């Protein structure tokens, strides 16, 4: 007697065998994506899909078992057996997955660890690809070349650059706690290159830079946008920005600018990130592992730092929480610019300012700048504000003189630009 399924014989089911094969392939692909990490476009839809599929197959399994209870059927028995591993895989998908955790680490109670694809992750503009489980610090970083690049971009802060490089070397060599990302607190006066160092580090390592101006997270309701709103509060239906950014780029250089201005609500979720590389946002309890990130914090709390001072003790005395300060790997002091350093900074900023104007206007000209111009620019700066004040001075002096000369010429092209000092006034001359 031919086996039947819901009253259909094997002969009746034969035309549907290709369709059943395609469905089996689709189930296998779905299980692979859901269990071992999904592509970025799947996002949270993967969990919804898993829940719907689980309900469908559970219902089908119940119907098959009921039919077997009433009458033995070979095809129904085979399908019932085939659905069991699928049900197990879908159920596991909805539970905590170890894919996005450090090896040997388990999820804590109440946490959901979101799996990230185990495929290769593209890092920035360098073209370097890394697989999860590899350490980007061991991916052939030339620290001598990295130090050279940082010194070229961040002028007059050799001590700070050296301290940062030493910390990265320790991480590369495998010292420190497993899973803990490298972190550094950059302190000192405004305009001395703290933010520039973070930008230079991200570009040199070929990583994305994620920057947060902590001024924007000074209130409790705005701080929730970064780390998530507790359940029951407005905005608790979506995760915080930090979780989303780390999920997209767990290897990023993350800059928290002016950390002292952040609301205390921000600090608690950051402690575990600093300690274990695990960040749990507050709205839905979602967890992302970012052990390969580089975490940089800046502060203007200490504008003058004596040589040999206890930097951590001074930061705690100024109001930063000791448990936060003690979790940071390196505390790096930036020194105020001397006049000699500011002269070199003025030269680079002026050349960059003029190069930007040249590209924007599609011009080609030879540039001549008298040395006295640089001294004049520096004399107009307030050393307390460093390079930021220098940029303002350049725009208000060189920019004004150049705009007058260019507009008087009617916007016609020229082959030579000369900038010199006439008394206390800067003069820009455009020549054919």
Coordinates of N, CA, C and O in Angstrom, one line a residue, residues 237-385:
X237 N 12.2 52.2 22.7 CA 11.9 51.3 21.6 C 13.0 51.1 20.6 O 13.0 50.2 19.8
X238 N 14.0 51.9 20.7 CA 15.2 51.8 19.8 C 16.5 51.9 20.6 O 16.6 52.6 21.6
X239 N 17.5 51.2 20.2 CA 18.8 51.2 20.9 C 19.5 52.5 20.8 O 19.2 53.3 19.9
X240 N 20.5 52.8 21.6 CA 21.3 54.0 21.6 C 22.2 54.1 20.4 O 22.6 53.0 19.8
X241 N 22.7 55.3 20.2 CA 23.6 55.5 19.0 C 24.9 54.7 19.2 O 25.5 54.2 18.2
X242 N 25.5 54.7 20.4 CA 26.8 54.0 20.6 C 26.7 52.5 20.2 O 27.6 52.0 19.6
X243 N 25.6 51.9 20.6 CA 25.4 50.5 20.3 C 25.4 50.3 18.8 O 26.0 49.4 18.2
X244 N 24.6 51.1 18.1 CA 24.5 51.0 16.6 C 25.8 51.2 15.9 O 26.1 50.5 15.0
X245 N 26.5 52.2 16.4 CA 27.8 52.5 15.7 C 28.8 51.4 16.0 O 29.6 51.1 15.1
X246 N 28.9 50.9 17.2 CA 29.8 49.8 17.5 C 29.4 48.5 16.7 O 30.3 47.7 16.3
X247 N 28.1 48.3 16.5 CA 27.6 47.1 15.8 C 28.1 47.2 14.3 O 28.5 46.2 13.7
X248 N 28.0 48.5 13.7 CA 28.5 48.7 12.4 C 30.0 48.6 12.2 O 30.5 48.1 11.2
X249 N 30.7 49.1 13.2 CA 32.2 49.2 13.1 C 32.8 48.9 14.5 O 33.2 49.8 15.2
X250 N 32.8 47.6 14.8 CA 33.4 47.2 16.2 C 34.9 47.5 16.3 O 35.4 47.4 17.4
X251 N 35.6 47.8 15.2 CA 37.0 48.1 15.2 C 37.3 49.6 15.1 O 38.5 49.9 14.9
X252 N 36.3 50.4 15.2 CA 36.5 51.9 15.0 C 37.4 52.5 16.1 O 37.5 52.0 17.2
X253 N 37.9 53.7 15.7 CA 38.5 54.6 16.7 C 37.3 55.5 17.2 O 36.7 56.2 16.4
X254 N 37.0 55.4 18.5 CA 35.8 56.1 19.0 C 36.3 57.2 19.9 O 37.0 57.0 20.8
X255 N 35.9 58.4 19.5 CA 36.4 59.6 20.2 C 35.2 60.2 21.0 O 34.2 60.6 20.4
X256 N 35.4 60.3 22.3 CA 34.4 61.0 23.2 C 35.0 62.3 23.6 O 35.9 62.4 24.5
X257 N 34.6 63.4 22.9 CA 35.2 64.7 23.0 C 34.6 65.5 24.2 O 33.4 65.5 24.3
X258 N 35.5 66.0 25.0 CA 35.1 66.8 26.2 C 34.2 65.9 27.1 O 33.1 66.3 27.4
X259 N 34.8 64.9 27.6 CA 34.1 63.9 28.4 C 33.5 64.4 29.7 O 32.5 64.0 30.2
X260 N 34.2 65.4 30.2 CA 33.8 66.0 31.5 C 32.4 66.6 31.4 O 31.7 66.9 32.5
X261 N 31.9 66.9 30.2 CA 30.6 67.6 30.0 C 29.5 66.6 29.9 O 28.3 67.0 29.7
X262 N 29.8 65.3 29.8 CA 28.7 64.3 29.7 C 27.9 64.2 31.0 O 28.5 64.3 32.1
X263 N 26.7 63.8 30.8 CA 25.8 63.5 32.0 C 26.3 62.2 32.7 O 26.8 61.3 32.0
X264 N 26.3 62.1 34.0 CA 26.8 60.9 34.7 C 26.1 59.7 34.3 O 26.6 58.6 34.4
X265 N 24.9 59.8 33.7 CA 24.1 58.7 33.2 C 24.8 57.9 32.1 O 24.6 56.7 31.9
X266 N 25.8 58.6 31.4 CA 26.5 58.0 30.3 C 27.6 57.0 30.9 O 27.9 56.0 30.2
X267 N 28.1 57.3 32.0 CA 29.3 56.6 32.5 C 29.1 55.2 32.8 O 30.0 54.3 32.5
X268 N 28.0 54.8 33.5 CA 27.9 53.4 33.9 C 28.0 52.4 32.8 O 28.7 51.4 32.9
X269 N 27.2 52.6 31.6 CA 27.4 51.7 30.5 C 28.8 51.6 29.9 O 29.2 50.6 29.4
X270 N 29.5 52.8 30.1 CA 30.9 52.8 29.5 C 31.9 52.0 30.3 O 32.9 51.6 29.8
X271 N 31.6 51.8 31.6 CA 32.6 51.1 32.5 C 32.8 49.7 32.0 O 34.0 49.2 31.9
X272 N 31.8 49.0 31.6 CA 31.9 47.6 31.1 C 32.6 47.6 29.8 O 33.4 46.7 29.5
X273 N 32.3 48.6 29.0 CA 33.0 48.7 27.7 C 34.5 48.8 27.9 O 35.3 48.2 27.2
X274 N 34.9 49.7 28.8 CA 36.3 49.9 29.1 C 37.0 48.7 29.7 O 38.1 48.4 29.4
X275 N 36.2 47.9 30.5 CA 36.8 46.8 31.2 C 36.8 45.5 30.4 O 37.8 44.8 30.5
X276 N 35.8 45.3 29.7 CA 35.7 44.0 29.0 C 35.4 44.1 27.5 O 35.3 43.0 26.8
X277 N 35.3 45.3 27.0 CA 35.0 45.4 25.6 C 33.5 45.1 25.2 O 33.1 45.0 24.1
X278 N 32.7 45.0 26.3 CA 31.3 44.6 26.1 C 30.4 45.9 26.4 O 30.6 46.5 27.5
X279 N 29.6 46.3 25.5 CA 28.7 47.4 25.7 C 27.2 46.9 25.7 O 26.8 46.4 24.7
X280 N 26.5 47.2 26.7 CA 25.1 46.8 26.8 C 24.3 48.1 26.9 O 24.4 48.9 27.8
X281 N 23.5 48.4 25.8 CA 22.7 49.6 25.8 C 21.5 49.3 26.7 O 21.1 48.2 27.0
X282 N 20.9 50.4 27.1 CA 19.9 50.3 28.2 C 18.5 50.1 27.8 O 17.7 49.7 28.6
X283 N 18.1 50.4 26.6 CA 16.7 50.3 26.2 C 16.2 48.9 26.0 O 15.2 48.6 26.6
X284 N 17.0 48.1 25.3 CA 16.5 46.7 25.1 C 17.5 45.6 25.6 O 17.3 44.5 25.4
X285 N 18.5 46.1 26.3 CA 19.5 45.2 26.8 C 20.4 44.5 25.7 O 21.0 43.5 26.0
X286 N 20.5 45.1 24.5 CA 21.3 44.6 23.5 C 22.8 44.8 23.8 O 23.2 45.8 24.4
X287 N 23.6 43.8 23.4 CA 25.0 43.8 23.8 C 25.8 43.7 22.5 O 25.5 42.9 21.6
X288 N 26.8 44.5 22.4 CA 27.8 44.3 21.3 C 29.2 44.2 21.9 O 29.5 44.8 22.9
X289 N 30.0 43.4 21.2 CA 31.4 43.2 21.7 C 32.3 44.0 20.8 O 32.2 43.9 19.6
X290 N 33.1 44.9 21.4 CA 34.0 45.8 20.6 C 35.4 45.8 21.2 O 36.0 46.8 21.5
X291 N 36.0 44.6 21.4 CA 37.3 44.4 22.0 C 38.4 45.0 21.1 O 39.5 45.3 21.6
X292 N 38.1 45.2 19.8 CA 39.1 45.7 18.9 C 39.0 47.2 18.7 O 39.8 47.7 17.9
X293 N 38.1 47.8 19.3 CA 38.0 49.3 19.2 C 39.1 50.0 19.9 O 39.8 49.4 20.8
X294 N 39.4 51.2 19.5 CA 40.3 52.1 20.2 C 39.4 53.2 20.8 O 38.8 54.0 20.1
X295 N 39.4 53.4 22.1 CA 38.5 54.3 22.8 C 39.4 55.5 23.3 O 40.3 55.3 24.1
X296 N 39.1 56.7 22.8 CA 39.8 57.9 23.2 C 38.8 58.9 23.8 O 37.7 59.1 23.3
X297 N 39.3 59.5 24.9 CA 38.5 60.5 25.6 C 39.3 61.8 25.7 O 40.5 61.7 26.0
X298 N 38.7 62.9 25.5 CA 39.4 64.2 25.7 C 38.8 65.0 26.8 O 37.6 64.8 27.1
X299 N 39.6 65.8 27.5 CA 39.1 66.7 28.5 C 39.9 67.9 28.6 O 41.1 67.9 28.3
X300 N 39.3 69.0 28.9 CA 40.0 70.3 29.1 C 40.1 70.7 30.6 O 40.3 71.8 30.9
X301 N 39.8 69.7 31.4 CA 39.8 69.9 32.9 C 41.2 70.4 33.3 O 41.3 71.3 34.2
X302 N 42.3 69.9 32.8 CA 43.6 70.3 33.2 C 44.3 71.1 32.1 O 44.8 70.4 31.1
X303 N 44.3 72.4 32.2 CA 45.0 73.2 31.2 C 46.5 73.3 31.4 O 47.2 73.5 30.5
X304 N 46.9 73.2 32.7 CA 48.3 73.3 33.0 C 48.6 72.1 33.9 O 48.1 71.9 34.9
X305 N 49.6 71.2 33.4 CA 49.9 70.0 34.1 C 51.4 70.0 34.5 O 52.2 70.1 33.6
X306 N 51.7 70.1 35.7 CA 53.1 70.1 36.1 C 53.8 68.8 35.7 O 53.2 67.7 35.6
X307 N 55.1 68.9 35.4 CA 55.9 67.7 35.1 C 55.9 66.7 36.2 O 56.1 67.1 37.4
X308 N 55.6 65.4 35.9 CA 55.7 64.4 36.9 C 54.5 64.3 37.8 O 54.5 63.6 38.8
X309 N 53.4 65.1 37.5 CA 52.2 65.1 38.3 C 51.4 63.8 38.2 O 51.5 63.1 37.2
X310 N 50.7 63.5 39.2 CA 49.8 62.3 39.2 C 48.5 62.7 38.4 O 47.6 63.3 39.0
X311 N 48.5 62.4 37.1 CA 47.4 62.8 36.2 C 46.1 62.2 36.6 O 45.1 62.9 36.6
X312 N 46.1 60.9 37.0 CA 44.8 60.3 37.4 C 44.3 60.9 38.7 O 43.1 61.2 38.8
X313 N 45.1 61.2 39.6 CA 44.7 61.8 40.8 C 44.1 63.2 40.6 O 43.1 63.6 41.2
X314 N 44.8 64.0 39.7 CA 44.3 65.3 39.4 C 42.9 65.3 38.7 O 42.0 66.1 39.0
X315 N 42.7 64.3 37.8 CA 41.4 64.2 37.2 C 40.3 63.8 38.1 O 39.2 64.4 38.1
X316 N 40.6 62.9 39.1 CA 39.6 62.6 40.1 C 39.3 63.8 41.0 O 38.1 64.0 41.3
X317 N 40.3 64.5 41.3 CA 40.2 65.7 42.1 C 39.3 66.8 41.4 O 38.6 67.6 42.1
X318 N 39.4 66.8 40.1 CA 38.5 67.7 39.3 C 37.1 67.2 39.0 O 36.4 67.9 38.4
X319 N 36.8 66.0 39.5 CA 35.4 65.6 39.4 C 35.1 64.4 38.6 O 34.0 63.9 38.6
X320 N 36.1 63.8 37.9 CA 35.8 62.6 37.1 C 35.8 61.4 38.1 O 36.6 61.4 39.0
X321 N 34.9 60.5 37.9 CA 34.8 59.3 38.8 C 36.0 58.4 38.8 O 36.5 58.1 37.7
X322 N 36.5 58.0 40.0 CA 37.7 57.2 40.0 C 37.6 55.9 39.3 O 38.6 55.4 38.7
X323 N 36.4 55.2 39.3 CA 36.3 54.0 38.7 C 36.3 54.1 37.1 O 36.7 53.2 36.4
X324 N 36.0 55.3 36.6 CA 36.1 55.6 35.2 C 37.6 55.8 34.9 O 38.2 55.2 33.9
X325 N 38.2 56.7 35.6 CA 39.6 57.1 35.3 C 40.6 55.9 35.4 O 41.5 55.7 34.6
X326 N 40.3 55.0 36.4 CA 41.2 53.9 36.6 C 41.1 52.8 35.6 O 41.9 51.9 35.5
X327 N 40.0 52.8 34.8 CA 39.8 51.8 33.8 C 40.5 52.2 32.5 O 40.6 51.4 31.5
X328 N 40.9 53.5 32.3 CA 41.5 54.0 31.1 C 43.0 53.5 31.1 O 43.7 53.6 32.1
X329 N 43.5 53.0 30.0 CA 44.8 52.4 30.0 C 45.9 53.5 30.1 O 46.9 53.3 30.8
X330 N 45.7 54.6 29.3 CA 46.8 55.6 29.3 C 46.1 57.0 29.6 O 45.0 57.3 29.0
X331 N 46.7 57.8 30.4 CA 46.3 59.2 30.6 C 47.5 60.0 30.0 O 48.6 60.0 30.5
X332 N 47.2 60.8 29.0 CA 48.2 61.5 28.2 C 48.0 63.0 28.3 O 46.9 63.5 28.1
X333 N 49.1 63.7 28.6 CA 49.0 65.1 28.8 C 49.5 65.8 27.6 O 50.6 65.5 27.1
X334 N 48.7 66.8 27.0 CA 49.1 67.6 25.9 C 49.6 69.0 26.5 O 48.9 69.5 27.4
X335 N 50.7 69.4 26.1 CA 51.3 70.7 26.6 C 50.9 71.9 25.8 O 50.6 71.8 24.6
X336 N 50.8 73.0 26.5 CA 50.5 74.3 25.7 C 51.5 74.5 24.6 O 52.7 74.2 24.8
X337 N 51.2 75.1 23.5 CA 52.1 75.4 22.5 C 53.1 76.5 22.9 O 52.7 77.5 23.5
X338 N 54.3 76.3 22.6 CA 55.3 77.4 22.7 C 55.2 78.2 21.4 O 54.6 77.8 20.4
X339 N 55.8 79.4 21.4 CA 55.7 80.3 20.3 C 56.4 79.6 19.0 O 55.9 79.8 17.9
X340 N 57.5 78.9 19.3 CA 58.2 78.3 18.2 C 57.3 77.2 17.5 O 57.2 77.1 16.3
X341 N 56.6 76.4 18.4 CA 55.7 75.4 17.8 C 54.6 76.0 17.1 O 54.2 75.6 16.0
X342 N 54.1 77.1 17.6 CA 52.9 77.8 17.0 C 53.3 78.4 15.6 O 52.5 78.4 14.7
X343 N 54.6 78.7 15.5 CA 55.0 79.2 14.2 C 54.9 78.1 13.1 O 54.5 78.4 12.0
X344 N 55.3 76.9 13.5 CA 55.2 75.8 12.5 C 53.8 75.4 12.3 O 53.4 75.1 11.1
X345 N 52.9 75.5 13.3 CA 51.5 75.2 13.1 C 50.9 76.3 12.2 O 50.1 76.0 11.4
X346 N 51.3 77.6 12.4 CA 50.8 78.7 11.6 C 51.2 78.4 10.1 O 50.4 78.6 9.2
X347 N 52.4 77.9 9.8 CA 52.8 77.7 8.5 C 51.9 76.6 7.8 O 51.5 76.8 6.7
X348 N 51.7 75.5 8.6 CA 50.9 74.4 8.0 C 49.4 74.8 7.8 O 48.8 74.5 6.8
X349 N 48.9 75.5 8.8 CA 47.5 76.0 8.7 C 47.3 76.9 7.5 O 46.3 76.9 6.8
X350 N 48.3 77.8 7.3 CA 48.2 78.8 6.3 C 48.2 78.1 4.9 O 47.4 78.4 4.0
X351 N 49.2 77.2 4.8 CA 49.3 76.5 3.5 C 48.0 75.7 3.2 O 47.6 75.6 2.1
X352 N 47.5 75.0 4.3 CA 46.3 74.2 4.1 C 45.1 75.1 3.8 O 44.3 74.7 2.9
X353 N 45.0 76.3 4.4 CA 44.0 77.2 4.1 C 44.0 77.7 2.6 O 43.0 77.7 1.9
X354 N 45.2 78.0 2.1 CA 45.3 78.4 0.7 C 45.1 77.3 -0.3 O 44.6 77.5 -1.4
X355 N 45.6 76.1 0.1 CA 45.4 74.9 -0.8 C 43.9 74.6 -0.9 O 43.5 74.3 -2.0
X356 N 43.2 74.7 0.2 CA 41.7 74.5 0.1 C 41.0 75.5 -0.8 O 40.2 75.1 -1.6
X357 N 41.4 76.8 -0.7 CA 40.9 77.8 -1.6 C 41.2 77.5 -3.1 O 40.4 77.7 -4.0
X358 N 42.5 77.1 -3.3 CA 42.9 76.8 -4.7 C 42.1 75.7 -5.3 O 41.7 75.8 -6.4
X359 N 41.9 74.6 -4.5 CA 41.1 73.5 -5.1 C 39.7 73.9 -5.3 O 39.1 73.5 -6.3
X360 N 39.1 74.7 -4.4 CA 37.7 75.0 -4.5 C 37.5 75.9 -5.7 O 36.4 75.8 -6.4
X361 N 38.4 76.8 -6.1 CA 38.3 77.7 -7.2 C 38.9 77.1 -8.5 O 38.8 77.7 -9.5
X362 N 39.6 76.0 -8.4 CA 40.2 75.4 -9.6 C 41.4 76.2 -10.1 O 41.6 76.4 -11.3
X363 N 42.2 76.8 -9.2 CA 43.2 77.7 -9.6 C 44.6 77.0 -9.5 O 44.7 75.9 -9.0
X364 N 45.6 77.5 -10.2 CA 46.9 77.0 -10.2 C 47.9 78.2 -10.1 O 47.9 79.1 -11.1
X365 N 48.6 78.4 -9.1 CA 49.5 79.5 -8.9 C 50.7 79.2 -8.0 O 50.6 78.2 -7.3
X366 N 51.7 80.0 -8.1 CA 52.9 79.8 -7.2 C 52.7 80.7 -6.0 O 52.3 81.8 -6.1
X367 N 53.0 80.1 -4.8 CA 52.7 80.9 -3.6 C 54.1 81.3 -3.0 O 55.0 80.5 -2.9
X368 N 54.1 82.6 -2.5 CA 55.2 83.1 -1.8 C 54.7 83.8 -0.5 O 53.8 84.7 -0.6
X369 N 55.1 83.4 0.6 CA 54.7 83.9 1.9 C 56.0 84.4 2.7 O 56.8 83.6 2.9
X370 N 56.0 85.6 3.0 CA 57.2 86.1 3.8 C 57.1 85.6 5.2 O 56.0 85.4 5.8
X371 N 58.3 85.3 5.8 CA 58.4 84.8 7.1 C 57.7 85.7 8.2 O 57.2 85.3 9.2
X372 N 57.8 87.0 7.9 CA 57.2 88.0 8.8 C 55.7 87.8 9.0 O 55.1 88.1 10.0
X373 N 55.1 87.3 7.9 CA 53.6 87.1 8.0 C 53.3 86.0 9.1 O 52.3 86.2 9.8
X374 N 54.1 85.0 9.1 CA 53.8 83.9 10.1 C 54.0 84.5 11.6 O 53.2 84.2 12.4
X375 N 55.0 85.3 11.8 CA 55.2 85.9 13.1 C 54.1 86.8 13.4 O 53.7 86.9 14.6
X376 N 53.6 87.5 12.4 CA 52.4 88.4 12.7 C 51.2 87.6 13.1 O 50.4 88.0 14.0
X377 N 50.9 86.5 12.4 CA 49.8 85.7 12.7 C 49.9 85.2 14.1 O 48.9 85.2 14.9
X378 N 51.1 84.7 14.5 CA 51.3 84.2 15.9 C 51.1 85.2 16.9 O 50.5 85.0 18.0
X379 N 51.6 86.5 16.6 CA 51.4 87.5 17.6 C 50.0 87.9 17.9 O 49.7 88.5 18.9
X380 N 49.1 87.7 16.9 CA 47.7 88.0 17.1 C 46.9 86.9 17.8 O 45.7 87.1 18.1
X381 N 47.6 85.8 18.1 CA 46.9 84.6 18.7 C 47.0 84.7 20.2 O 47.9 85.2 20.8
X382 N 46.0 84.1 20.8 CA 46.0 83.9 22.3 C 46.5 82.5 22.5 O 45.8 81.5 22.1
X383 N 47.7 82.4 23.1 CA 48.3 81.0 23.3 C 47.4 80.1 24.1 O 47.6 78.9 24.0
X384 N 46.5 80.6 24.9 CA 45.6 79.8 25.7 C 44.7 78.9 24.8 O 44.3 77.8 25.2
X385 N 44.4 79.4 23.6 CA 43.5 78.7 22.7 C 44.1 77.9 21.6 O 43.5 77.3 20.8

